[in-house]
Coordinates of C-alpha atoms in Angstrom, one line a residue:
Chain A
X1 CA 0.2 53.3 78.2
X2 CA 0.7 49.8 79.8
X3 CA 3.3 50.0 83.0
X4 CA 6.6 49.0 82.5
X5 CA 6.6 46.2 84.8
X6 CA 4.7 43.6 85.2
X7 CA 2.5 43.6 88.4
X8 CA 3.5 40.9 90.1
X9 CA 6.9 43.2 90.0
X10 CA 5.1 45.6 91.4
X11 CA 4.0 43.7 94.2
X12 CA 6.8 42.2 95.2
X13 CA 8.8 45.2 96.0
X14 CA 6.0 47.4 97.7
X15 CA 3.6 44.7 99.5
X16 CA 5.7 45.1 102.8
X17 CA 6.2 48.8 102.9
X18 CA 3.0 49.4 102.2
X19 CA 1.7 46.6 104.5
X20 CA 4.3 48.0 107.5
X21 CA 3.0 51.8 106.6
X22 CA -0.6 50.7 106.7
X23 CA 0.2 48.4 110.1
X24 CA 1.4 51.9 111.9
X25 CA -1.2 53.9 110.8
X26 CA -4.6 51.1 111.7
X27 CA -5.6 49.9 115.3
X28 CA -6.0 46.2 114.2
X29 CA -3.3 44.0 112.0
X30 CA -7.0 42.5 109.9
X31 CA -7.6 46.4 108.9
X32 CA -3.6 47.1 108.1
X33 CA -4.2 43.5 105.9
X34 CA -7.6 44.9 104.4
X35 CA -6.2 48.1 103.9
X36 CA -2.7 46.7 102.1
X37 CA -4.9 44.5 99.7
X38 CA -7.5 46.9 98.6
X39 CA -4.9 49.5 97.8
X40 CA -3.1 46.5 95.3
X41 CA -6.2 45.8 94.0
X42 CA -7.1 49.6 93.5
X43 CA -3.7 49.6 91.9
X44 CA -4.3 46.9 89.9
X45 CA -7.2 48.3 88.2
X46 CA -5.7 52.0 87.2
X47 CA -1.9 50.2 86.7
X48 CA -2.4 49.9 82.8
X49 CA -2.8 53.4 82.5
X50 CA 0.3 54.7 84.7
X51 CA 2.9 56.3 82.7
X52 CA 6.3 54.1 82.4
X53 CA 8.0 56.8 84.4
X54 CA 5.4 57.4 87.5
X55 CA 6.9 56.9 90.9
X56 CA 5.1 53.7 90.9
X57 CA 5.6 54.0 95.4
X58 CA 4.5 57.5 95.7
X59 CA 1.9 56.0 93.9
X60 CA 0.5 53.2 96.1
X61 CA 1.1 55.5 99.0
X62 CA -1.4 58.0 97.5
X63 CA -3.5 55.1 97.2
X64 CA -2.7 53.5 100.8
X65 CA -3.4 56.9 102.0
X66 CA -6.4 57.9 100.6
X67 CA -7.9 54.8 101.7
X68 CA -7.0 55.2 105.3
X69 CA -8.2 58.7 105.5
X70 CA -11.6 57.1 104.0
X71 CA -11.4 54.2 106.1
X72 CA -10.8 56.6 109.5
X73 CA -14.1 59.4 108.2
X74 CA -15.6 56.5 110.8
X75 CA -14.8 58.8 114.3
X76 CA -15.6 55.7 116.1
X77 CA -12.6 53.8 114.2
X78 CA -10.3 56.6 114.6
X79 CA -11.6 56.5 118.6
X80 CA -10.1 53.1 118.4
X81 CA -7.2 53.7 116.1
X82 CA -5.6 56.6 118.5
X83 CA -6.0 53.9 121.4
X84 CA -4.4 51.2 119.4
X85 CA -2.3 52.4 117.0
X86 CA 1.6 52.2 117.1
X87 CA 4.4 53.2 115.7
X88 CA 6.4 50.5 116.9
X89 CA 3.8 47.3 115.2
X90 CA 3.8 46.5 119.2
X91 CA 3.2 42.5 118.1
X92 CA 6.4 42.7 116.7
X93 CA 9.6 40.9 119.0
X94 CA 10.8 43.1 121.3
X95 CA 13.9 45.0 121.1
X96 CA 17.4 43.0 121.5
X97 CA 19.3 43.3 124.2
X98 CA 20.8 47.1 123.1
X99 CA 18.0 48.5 123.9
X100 CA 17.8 51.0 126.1
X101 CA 16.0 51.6 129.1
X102 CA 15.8 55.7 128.1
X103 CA 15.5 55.1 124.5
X104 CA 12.4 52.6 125.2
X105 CA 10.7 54.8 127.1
X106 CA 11.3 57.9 124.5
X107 CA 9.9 55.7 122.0
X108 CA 6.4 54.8 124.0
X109 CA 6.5 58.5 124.4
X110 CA 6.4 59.6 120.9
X111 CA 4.4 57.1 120.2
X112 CA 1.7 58.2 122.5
X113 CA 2.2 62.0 120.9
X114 CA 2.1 60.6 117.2
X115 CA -1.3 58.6 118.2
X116 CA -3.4 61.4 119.5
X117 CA -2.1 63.5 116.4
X118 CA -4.7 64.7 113.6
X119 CA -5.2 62.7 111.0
X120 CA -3.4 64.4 108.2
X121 CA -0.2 65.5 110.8
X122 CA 0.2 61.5 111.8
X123 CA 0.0 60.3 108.4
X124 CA 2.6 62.9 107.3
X125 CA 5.1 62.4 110.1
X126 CA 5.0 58.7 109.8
X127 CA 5.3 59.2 105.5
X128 CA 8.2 61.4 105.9
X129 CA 9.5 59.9 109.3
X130 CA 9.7 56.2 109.1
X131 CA 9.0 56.1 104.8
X132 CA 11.2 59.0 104.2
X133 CA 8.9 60.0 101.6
X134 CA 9.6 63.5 100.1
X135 CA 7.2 66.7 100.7
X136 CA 5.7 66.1 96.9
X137 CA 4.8 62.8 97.4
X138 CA 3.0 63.6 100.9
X139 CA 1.4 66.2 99.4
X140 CA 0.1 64.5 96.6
X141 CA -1.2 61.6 99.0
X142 CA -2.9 64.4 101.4
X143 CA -4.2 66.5 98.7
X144 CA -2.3 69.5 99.5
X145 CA 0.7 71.4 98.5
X146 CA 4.2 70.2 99.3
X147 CA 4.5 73.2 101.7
X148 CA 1.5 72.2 103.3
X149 CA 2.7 68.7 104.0
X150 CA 5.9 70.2 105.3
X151 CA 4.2 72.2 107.8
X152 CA 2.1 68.9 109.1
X153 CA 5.6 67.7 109.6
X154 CA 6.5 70.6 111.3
X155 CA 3.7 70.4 113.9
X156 CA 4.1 66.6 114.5
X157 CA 7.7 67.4 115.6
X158 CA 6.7 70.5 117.7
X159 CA 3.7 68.3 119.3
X160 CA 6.2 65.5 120.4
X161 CA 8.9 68.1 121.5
X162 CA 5.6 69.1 124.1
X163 CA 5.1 65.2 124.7
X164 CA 8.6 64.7 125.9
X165 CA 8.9 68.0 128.0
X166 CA 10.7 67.0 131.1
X167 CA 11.8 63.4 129.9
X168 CA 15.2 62.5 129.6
X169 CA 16.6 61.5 125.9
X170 CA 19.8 59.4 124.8
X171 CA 22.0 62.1 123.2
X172 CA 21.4 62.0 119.9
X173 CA 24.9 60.7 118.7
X174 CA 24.4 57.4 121.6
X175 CA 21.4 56.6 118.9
X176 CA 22.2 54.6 116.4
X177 CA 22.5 56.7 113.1
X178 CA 20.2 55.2 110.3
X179 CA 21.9 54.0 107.4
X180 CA 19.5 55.5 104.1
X181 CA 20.9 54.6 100.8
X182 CA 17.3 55.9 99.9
X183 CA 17.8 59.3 101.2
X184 CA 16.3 62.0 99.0
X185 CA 18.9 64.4 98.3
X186 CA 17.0 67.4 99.9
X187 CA 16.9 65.5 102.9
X188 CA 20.1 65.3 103.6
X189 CA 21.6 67.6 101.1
X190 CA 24.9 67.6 99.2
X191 CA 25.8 71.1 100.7
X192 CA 24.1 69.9 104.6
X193 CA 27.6 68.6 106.4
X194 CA 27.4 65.3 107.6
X195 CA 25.9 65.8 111.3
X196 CA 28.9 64.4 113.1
X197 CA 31.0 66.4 111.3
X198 CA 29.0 69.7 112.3
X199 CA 31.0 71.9 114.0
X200 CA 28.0 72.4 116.4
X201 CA 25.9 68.6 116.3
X202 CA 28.0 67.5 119.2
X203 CA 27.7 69.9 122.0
X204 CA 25.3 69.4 124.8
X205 CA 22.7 72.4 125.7
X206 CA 24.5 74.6 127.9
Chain B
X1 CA 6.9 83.3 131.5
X2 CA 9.2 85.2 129.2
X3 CA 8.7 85.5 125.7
X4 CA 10.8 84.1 122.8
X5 CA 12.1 86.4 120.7
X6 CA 10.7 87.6 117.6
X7 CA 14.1 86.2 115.6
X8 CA 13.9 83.1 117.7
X9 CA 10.0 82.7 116.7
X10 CA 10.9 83.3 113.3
X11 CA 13.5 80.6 112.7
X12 CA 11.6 77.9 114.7
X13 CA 10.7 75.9 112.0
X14 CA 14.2 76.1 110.2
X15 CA 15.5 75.0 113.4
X16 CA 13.3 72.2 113.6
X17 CA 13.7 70.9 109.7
X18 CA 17.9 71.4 110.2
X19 CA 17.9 69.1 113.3
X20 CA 15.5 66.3 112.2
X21 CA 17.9 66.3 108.9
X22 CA 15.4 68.3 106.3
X23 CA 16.2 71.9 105.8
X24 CA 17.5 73.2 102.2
X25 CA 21.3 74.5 102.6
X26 CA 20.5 77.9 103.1
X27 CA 18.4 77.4 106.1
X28 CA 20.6 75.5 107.6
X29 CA 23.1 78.4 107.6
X30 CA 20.3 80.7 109.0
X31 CA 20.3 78.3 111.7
X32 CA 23.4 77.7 112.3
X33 CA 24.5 81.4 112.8
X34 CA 21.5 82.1 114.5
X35 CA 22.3 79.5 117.7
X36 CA 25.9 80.3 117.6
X37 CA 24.4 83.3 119.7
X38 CA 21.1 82.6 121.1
X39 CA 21.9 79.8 124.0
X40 CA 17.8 78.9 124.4
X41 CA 17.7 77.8 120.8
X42 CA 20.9 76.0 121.0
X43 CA 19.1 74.0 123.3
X44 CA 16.2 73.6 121.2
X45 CA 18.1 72.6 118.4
X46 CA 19.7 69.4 120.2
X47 CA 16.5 68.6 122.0
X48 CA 14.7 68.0 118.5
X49 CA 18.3 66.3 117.5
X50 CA 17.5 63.9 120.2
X51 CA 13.8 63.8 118.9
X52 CA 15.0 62.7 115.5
X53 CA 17.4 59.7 117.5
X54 CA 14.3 58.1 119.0
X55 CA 12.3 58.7 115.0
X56 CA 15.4 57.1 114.0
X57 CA 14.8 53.7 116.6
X58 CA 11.3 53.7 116.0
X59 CA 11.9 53.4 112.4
X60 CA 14.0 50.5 112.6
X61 CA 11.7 48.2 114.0
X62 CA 10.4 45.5 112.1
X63 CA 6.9 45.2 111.3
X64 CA 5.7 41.6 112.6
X65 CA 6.3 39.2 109.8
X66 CA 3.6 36.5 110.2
X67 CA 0.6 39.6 109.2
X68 CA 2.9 40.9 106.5
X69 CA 2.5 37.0 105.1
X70 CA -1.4 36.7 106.0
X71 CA -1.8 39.7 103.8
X72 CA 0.1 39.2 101.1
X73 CA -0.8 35.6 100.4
X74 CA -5.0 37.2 100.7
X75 CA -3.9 39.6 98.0
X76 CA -2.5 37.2 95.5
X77 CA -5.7 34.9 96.2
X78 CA -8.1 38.3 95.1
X79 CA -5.5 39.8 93.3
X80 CA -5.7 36.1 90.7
X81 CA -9.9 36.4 91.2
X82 CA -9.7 39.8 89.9
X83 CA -7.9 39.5 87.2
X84 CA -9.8 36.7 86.2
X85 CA -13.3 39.0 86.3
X86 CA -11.0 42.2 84.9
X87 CA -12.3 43.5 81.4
X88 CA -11.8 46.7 80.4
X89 CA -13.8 48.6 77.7
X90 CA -14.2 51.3 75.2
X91 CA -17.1 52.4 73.1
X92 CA -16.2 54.7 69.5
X93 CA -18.2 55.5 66.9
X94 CA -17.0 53.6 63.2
X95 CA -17.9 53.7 59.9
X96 CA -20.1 50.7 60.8
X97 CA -21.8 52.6 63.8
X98 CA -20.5 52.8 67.6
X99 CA -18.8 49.7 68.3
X100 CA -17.3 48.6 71.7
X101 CA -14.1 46.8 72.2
X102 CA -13.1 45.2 75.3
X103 CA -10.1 43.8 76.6
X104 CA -8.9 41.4 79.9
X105 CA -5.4 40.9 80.6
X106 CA -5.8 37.7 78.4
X107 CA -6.5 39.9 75.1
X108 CA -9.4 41.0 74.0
X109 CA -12.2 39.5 74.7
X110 CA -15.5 41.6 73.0
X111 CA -16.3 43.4 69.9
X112 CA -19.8 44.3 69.8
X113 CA -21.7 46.2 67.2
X114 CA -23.9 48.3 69.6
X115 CA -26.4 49.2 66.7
X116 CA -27.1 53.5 66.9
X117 CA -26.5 53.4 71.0
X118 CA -23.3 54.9 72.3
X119 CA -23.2 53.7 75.7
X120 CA -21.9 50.4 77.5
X121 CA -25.3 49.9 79.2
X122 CA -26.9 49.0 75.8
X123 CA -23.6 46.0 75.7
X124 CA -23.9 42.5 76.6
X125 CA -20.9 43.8 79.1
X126 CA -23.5 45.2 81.3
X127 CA -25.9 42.3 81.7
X128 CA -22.7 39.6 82.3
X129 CA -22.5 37.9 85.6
X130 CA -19.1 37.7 87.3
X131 CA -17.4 40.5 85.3
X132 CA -15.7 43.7 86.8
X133 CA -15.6 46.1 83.9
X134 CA -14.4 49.3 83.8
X135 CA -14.0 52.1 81.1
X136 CA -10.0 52.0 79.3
X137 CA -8.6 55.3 78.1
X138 CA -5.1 54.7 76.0
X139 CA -5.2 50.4 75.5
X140 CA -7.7 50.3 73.4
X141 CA -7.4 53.2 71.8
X142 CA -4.6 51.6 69.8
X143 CA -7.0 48.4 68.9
X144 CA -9.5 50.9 67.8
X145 CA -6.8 52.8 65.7
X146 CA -6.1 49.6 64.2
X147 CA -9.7 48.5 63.8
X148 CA -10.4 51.9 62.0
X149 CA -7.1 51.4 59.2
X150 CA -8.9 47.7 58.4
X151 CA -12.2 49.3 57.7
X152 CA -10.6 51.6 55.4
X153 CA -8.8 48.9 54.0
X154 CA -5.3 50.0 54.7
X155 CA -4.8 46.9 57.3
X156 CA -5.1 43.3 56.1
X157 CA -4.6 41.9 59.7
X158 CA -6.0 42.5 63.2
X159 CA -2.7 40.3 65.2
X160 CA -4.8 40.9 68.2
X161 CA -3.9 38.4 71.3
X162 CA -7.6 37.4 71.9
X163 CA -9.3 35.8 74.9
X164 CA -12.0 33.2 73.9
X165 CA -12.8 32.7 77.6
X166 CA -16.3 34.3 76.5
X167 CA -17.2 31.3 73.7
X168 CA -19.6 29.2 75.5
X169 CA -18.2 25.8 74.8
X170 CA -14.8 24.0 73.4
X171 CA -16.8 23.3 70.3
X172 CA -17.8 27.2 70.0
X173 CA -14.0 28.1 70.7
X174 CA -12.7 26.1 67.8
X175 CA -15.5 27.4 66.0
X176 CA -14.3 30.6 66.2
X177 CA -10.4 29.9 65.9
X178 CA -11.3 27.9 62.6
X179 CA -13.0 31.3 61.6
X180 CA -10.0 33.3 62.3
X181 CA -7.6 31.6 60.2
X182 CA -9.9 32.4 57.4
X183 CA -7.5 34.6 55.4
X184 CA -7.8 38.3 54.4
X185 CA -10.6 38.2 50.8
X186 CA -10.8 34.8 51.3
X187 CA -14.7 33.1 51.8
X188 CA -15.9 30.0 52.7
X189 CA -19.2 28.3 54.0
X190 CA -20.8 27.1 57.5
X191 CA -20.1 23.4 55.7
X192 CA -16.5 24.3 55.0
X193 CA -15.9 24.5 58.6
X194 CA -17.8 21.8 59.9
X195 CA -16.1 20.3 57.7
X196 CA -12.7 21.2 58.2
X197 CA -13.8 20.4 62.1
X198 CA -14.1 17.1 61.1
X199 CA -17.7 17.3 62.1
X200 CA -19.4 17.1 58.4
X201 CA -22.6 17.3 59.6
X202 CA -22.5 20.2 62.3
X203 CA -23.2 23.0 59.8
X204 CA -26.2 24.8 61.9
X205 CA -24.1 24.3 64.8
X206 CA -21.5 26.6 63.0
X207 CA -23.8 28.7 62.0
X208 CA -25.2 28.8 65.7
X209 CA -21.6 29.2 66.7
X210 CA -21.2 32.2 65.0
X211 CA -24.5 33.9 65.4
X212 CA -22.5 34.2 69.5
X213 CA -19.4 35.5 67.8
X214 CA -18.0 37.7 70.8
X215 CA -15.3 39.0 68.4
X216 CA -16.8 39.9 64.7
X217 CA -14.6 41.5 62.4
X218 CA -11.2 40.0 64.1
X219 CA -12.5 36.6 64.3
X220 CA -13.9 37.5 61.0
X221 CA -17.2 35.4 61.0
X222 CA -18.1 37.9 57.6
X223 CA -15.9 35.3 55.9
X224 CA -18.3 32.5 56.0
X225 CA -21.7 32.8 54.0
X226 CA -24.2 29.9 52.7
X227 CA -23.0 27.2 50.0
X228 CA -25.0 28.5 47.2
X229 CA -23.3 31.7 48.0
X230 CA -26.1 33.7 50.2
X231 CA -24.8 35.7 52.3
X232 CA -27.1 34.7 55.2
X233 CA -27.7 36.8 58.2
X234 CA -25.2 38.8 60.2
X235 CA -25.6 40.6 63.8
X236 CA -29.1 39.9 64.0
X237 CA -30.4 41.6 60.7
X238 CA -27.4 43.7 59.7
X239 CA -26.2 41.9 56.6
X240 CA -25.6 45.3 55.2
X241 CA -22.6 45.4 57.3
X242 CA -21.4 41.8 56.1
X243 CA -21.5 43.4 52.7
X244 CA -19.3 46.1 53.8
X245 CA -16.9 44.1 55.2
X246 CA -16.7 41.9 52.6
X247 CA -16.9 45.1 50.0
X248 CA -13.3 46.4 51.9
X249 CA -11.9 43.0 51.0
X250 CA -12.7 43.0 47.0
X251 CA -15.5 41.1 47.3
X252 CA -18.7 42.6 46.1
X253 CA -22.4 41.4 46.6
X254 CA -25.5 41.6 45.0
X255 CA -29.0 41.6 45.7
X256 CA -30.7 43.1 49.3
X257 CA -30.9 42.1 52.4
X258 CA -31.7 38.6 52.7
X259 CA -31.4 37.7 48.9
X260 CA -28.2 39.2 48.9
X261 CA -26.0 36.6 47.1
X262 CA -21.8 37.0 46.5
X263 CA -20.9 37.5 42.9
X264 CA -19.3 34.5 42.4
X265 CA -17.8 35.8 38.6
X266 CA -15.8 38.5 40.2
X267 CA -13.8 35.8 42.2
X268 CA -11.3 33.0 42.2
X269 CA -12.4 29.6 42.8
X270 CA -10.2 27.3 44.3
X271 CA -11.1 23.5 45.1
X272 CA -8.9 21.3 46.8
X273 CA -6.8 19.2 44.5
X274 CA -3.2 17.7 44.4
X275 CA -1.8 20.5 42.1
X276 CA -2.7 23.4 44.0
X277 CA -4.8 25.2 41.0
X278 CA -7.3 27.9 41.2
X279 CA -9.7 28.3 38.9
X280 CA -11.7 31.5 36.8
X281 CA -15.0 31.4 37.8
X282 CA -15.5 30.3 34.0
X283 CA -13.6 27.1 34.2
X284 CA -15.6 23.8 33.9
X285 CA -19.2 23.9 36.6
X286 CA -16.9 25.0 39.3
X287 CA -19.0 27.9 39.8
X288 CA -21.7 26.0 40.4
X289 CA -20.1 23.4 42.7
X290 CA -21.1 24.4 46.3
X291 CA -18.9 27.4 48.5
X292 CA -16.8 25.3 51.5
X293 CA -15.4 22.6 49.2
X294 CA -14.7 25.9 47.3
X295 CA -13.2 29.1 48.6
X296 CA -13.3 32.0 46.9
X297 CA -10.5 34.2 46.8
X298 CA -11.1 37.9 45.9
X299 CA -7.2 38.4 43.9
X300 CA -4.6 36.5 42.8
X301 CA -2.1 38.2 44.9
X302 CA -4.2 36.3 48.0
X303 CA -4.0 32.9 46.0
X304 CA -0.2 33.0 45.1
X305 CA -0.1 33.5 48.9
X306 CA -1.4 30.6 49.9
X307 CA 0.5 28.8 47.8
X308 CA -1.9 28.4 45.2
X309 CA -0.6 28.3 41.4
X310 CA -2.9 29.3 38.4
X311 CA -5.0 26.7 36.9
X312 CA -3.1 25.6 33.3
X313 CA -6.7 24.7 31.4
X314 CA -8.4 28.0 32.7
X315 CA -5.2 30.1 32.7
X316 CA -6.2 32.9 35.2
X317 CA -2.6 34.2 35.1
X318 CA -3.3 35.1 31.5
X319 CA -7.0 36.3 32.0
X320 CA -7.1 38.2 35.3
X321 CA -10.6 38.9 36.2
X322 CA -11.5 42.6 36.0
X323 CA -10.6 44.5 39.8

């Protein structure tokens, strides 16, 4: 069964996700741009045979993914990649004028956590994190069960709780909330109150 | 150090999905009821809510443009190479032995008669330079579907989009689209097409032409035998399958091998002239009159289809030739 869409489609609505997911997982912007190609061109090859309704992204993150994890079986390029690597694409501008002095240096901290992560726990945390892919899509990327890829989450999170033990955060309601049209509904559930509206999102630690 | 709790320990990852905005409804109650009492995890929970702030920043900030560009415009430039070297294949067995068909994004591009091998490797696929080929599963199942209803003879037309890029020449390529507007139990001669090229005298070209037919049977090359009505050679030395071909249209052969000769008295003769009248085979020495200024038609269902009408001296409308 041919795609629905042509490629060209295809590539035009996923090249920069997958380019900006690849860029925050690789040391170098030439390997994000090697990376980002040979997973279109991989995609390219099997695309006539995806079913008219497959999650065409889930897709080319599986792909993106897998070839990280075969680009980084090279210790010596992960060495590298947990020196280099950022969250933040750190040749991108630097933040406007609202940034914050506390949030900034959260940021660099997490970011220093999220880099000397495992393999499997960074590329989870930054698919469900900054993609908000769901736990079936992660899993089918990392070749494990949805639980699985929950509980990689689950430790990234607990590992950058450690990381910031002692630093001072913004509150969470001075951060700017992110507007998701593309949240899944599990993330944010139709029965999960909005958090400002929980009756308990607001107080401090006592 | 103190201990956590056992609850406490237990709800930890609850705690952790509710505040970062991923727990299921139920946990979320769990966890809610759960730090309405227990002060430490209260804590907890808004330390992680602050966690999932700074995710929050961290995912709003752009990736640098300028690489996103770099990359994208590398892809299109291999992304258009690729597609240009793309051909993907299938090999199935046939009544007229394992055949491969092959396919680029263009159409398809290869039918090959692989003579009693199954395998690609025995294909001129696997010896061409500058193609990327890789096995098809569901395309070009449908093309061989199709293929497989012609050879029974319950298809008259293979409307496949087709991708000549493999004829060696412009000359071979019109070749081989004069060839496939040859209709369905229609035959004509090498000369008939050099002719109808305008190139009189370019019969063994033709014929050369053809002997490289990337695409027998839908550019159907089967069509086109000798003036005096020998069938000639076909894929190498296989003019039993020429016969068979021509056998599915209604048009039978006789003789073997390389005396095999069309039976000219089982078909319609048609010769071009201003009233559009085909002949018996009977009529006046047009059976003897060389094939390419005549075509033979196998029925008159085929000739009223073109347009032709019956001849009024011979009268094949009256005196249909025996099926």
């Amino acid at each position: 069964m041919m795609g629905a869409q042509p490629f060209e489609t295809i590539v035009g609505a996923h090249h920069g996700e997958i380019y900006r997911y690849l860029r925050r997982v690789t040391a170098r912007p030439t390997e994000a741009e090697d990376l980002s190609q040979e997973t279109f061109l991989r995609a390219y090859r099997a695309y006539r045979t995806l079913g008219p309704d497959a999650n065409v992204r889930a897709w080319l993150f599986a792909i993106a993914t897998n070839l990280s994890r075969n680009h980084f079986r090279s210790e010596k390029r992960r060495r590298v990649a947990h020196q280099a690597v950022s969250l933040e694409n750190r040749d991108a501008d630097p933040e406007g004028p609202e940034a914050e002095a506390l949030l900034g240096e959260a940021r660099t901290l997490v970011d220093i956590t999220v880099r000397g992560l495992p393999l499997k726990q960074r590329l989870a945390f930054i698919m469900r994190k900054i993609h908000d892919l769901d736990y079936e899509a992660i899993g089918r990327s990392l070749d494990c069960s949805p639980e699985s890829a929950r509980a990689h989450v689950f430790q990234a999170l607990r590992k950058i709780r450690v990381g910031l033990n002692g630093h001072e955060l913004p509150p969470a309601g001075g951060v700017e909330r992110r507007a998701s049209p593309a949240q899944s509904t599990e993330r944010r559930g139709a029965n999960a109150p909005p958090s400002e509206t929980s009756p308990f999102s607001m107080e401090r630690p006592r | 150090m103190t201990r956590k709790p056992q609850s406490c320990l237990q709800i930890e990852a609850e705690l952790i999905a509710t505040a970062t905005g991923d727990a299921q409804p139920a946990a979320t109650r769990r966890v809610e009821h759960h730090i309405e009492t227990c002060g430490a995890c209260r804590g907890e929970f808004h330390r992680y809510r602050e966690i999932e702030g700074v995710v929050g920043a961290l995912r709003r900030v752009p990736a640098p443009a300028a690489g996103e560009a770099r990359a994208r415009e590398g892809l299109e430039s291999r992304l258009a190479d690729l597609r240009s070297r793309l051909v993907s294949y299938r090999v199935f067995p046939s009544p007229l032995g394992h055949v491969l068909i092959a396919r680029s994004e263009h159409g398809v591009s290869l039918v090959e008669y692989l003579h009693g091998h199954s395998d690609v490797k025995w294909s001129r696929l696997a010896r061409m330079a500058g193609v990327e080929i890789q096995e098809d599963g569901a395309e070009i199942e449908t093309l061989y579907r199709e293929l497989l209803e012609y050879l029974r003879g319950d298809r008259t037309r293979l409307e496949w989009p087709l991708d000549l890029r493999l004829a060696k020449s412009d000359f071979h390529r019109a070749v081989l689209r004069a060839t496939a507007a040859i209709p369905y139990g229609a035959v004509t001669s090498y000369a008939g097409i050099a002719a109808e090229l305008g190139r009189p005298s370019a019969t063994r070209a033709v014929a050369q032409a053809l002997r490289w037919n990337p695409l027998p049977i839908v550019v159907p090359c089967h069509r086109i035998i000798g003036t005096s009505g020998a069938l000639t050679g076909y894929s190498g030395d296989k003019v039993g399958l020429k016969q068979q071909l021509l056998a599915v249209e209604g048009i039978q052969a006789k003789g073997k091998r390389s005396d095999s000769h069309v039976a000219r008295n089982t078909l319609y003769h048609y010769e071009r002239n201003d009233q559009h009248e085909y002949c018996l085979p009977t009529c006046g020495d047009i059976a003897r009159r060389p094939i390419g200024p005549v075509t033979l038609l196998a029925s008159r269902e085929l000739a009223g289809s073109l347009g032709l009408v019956p001849c009024t001296a011979c009268r094949p409308d009256l005196h249909p030739l025996a099926a």
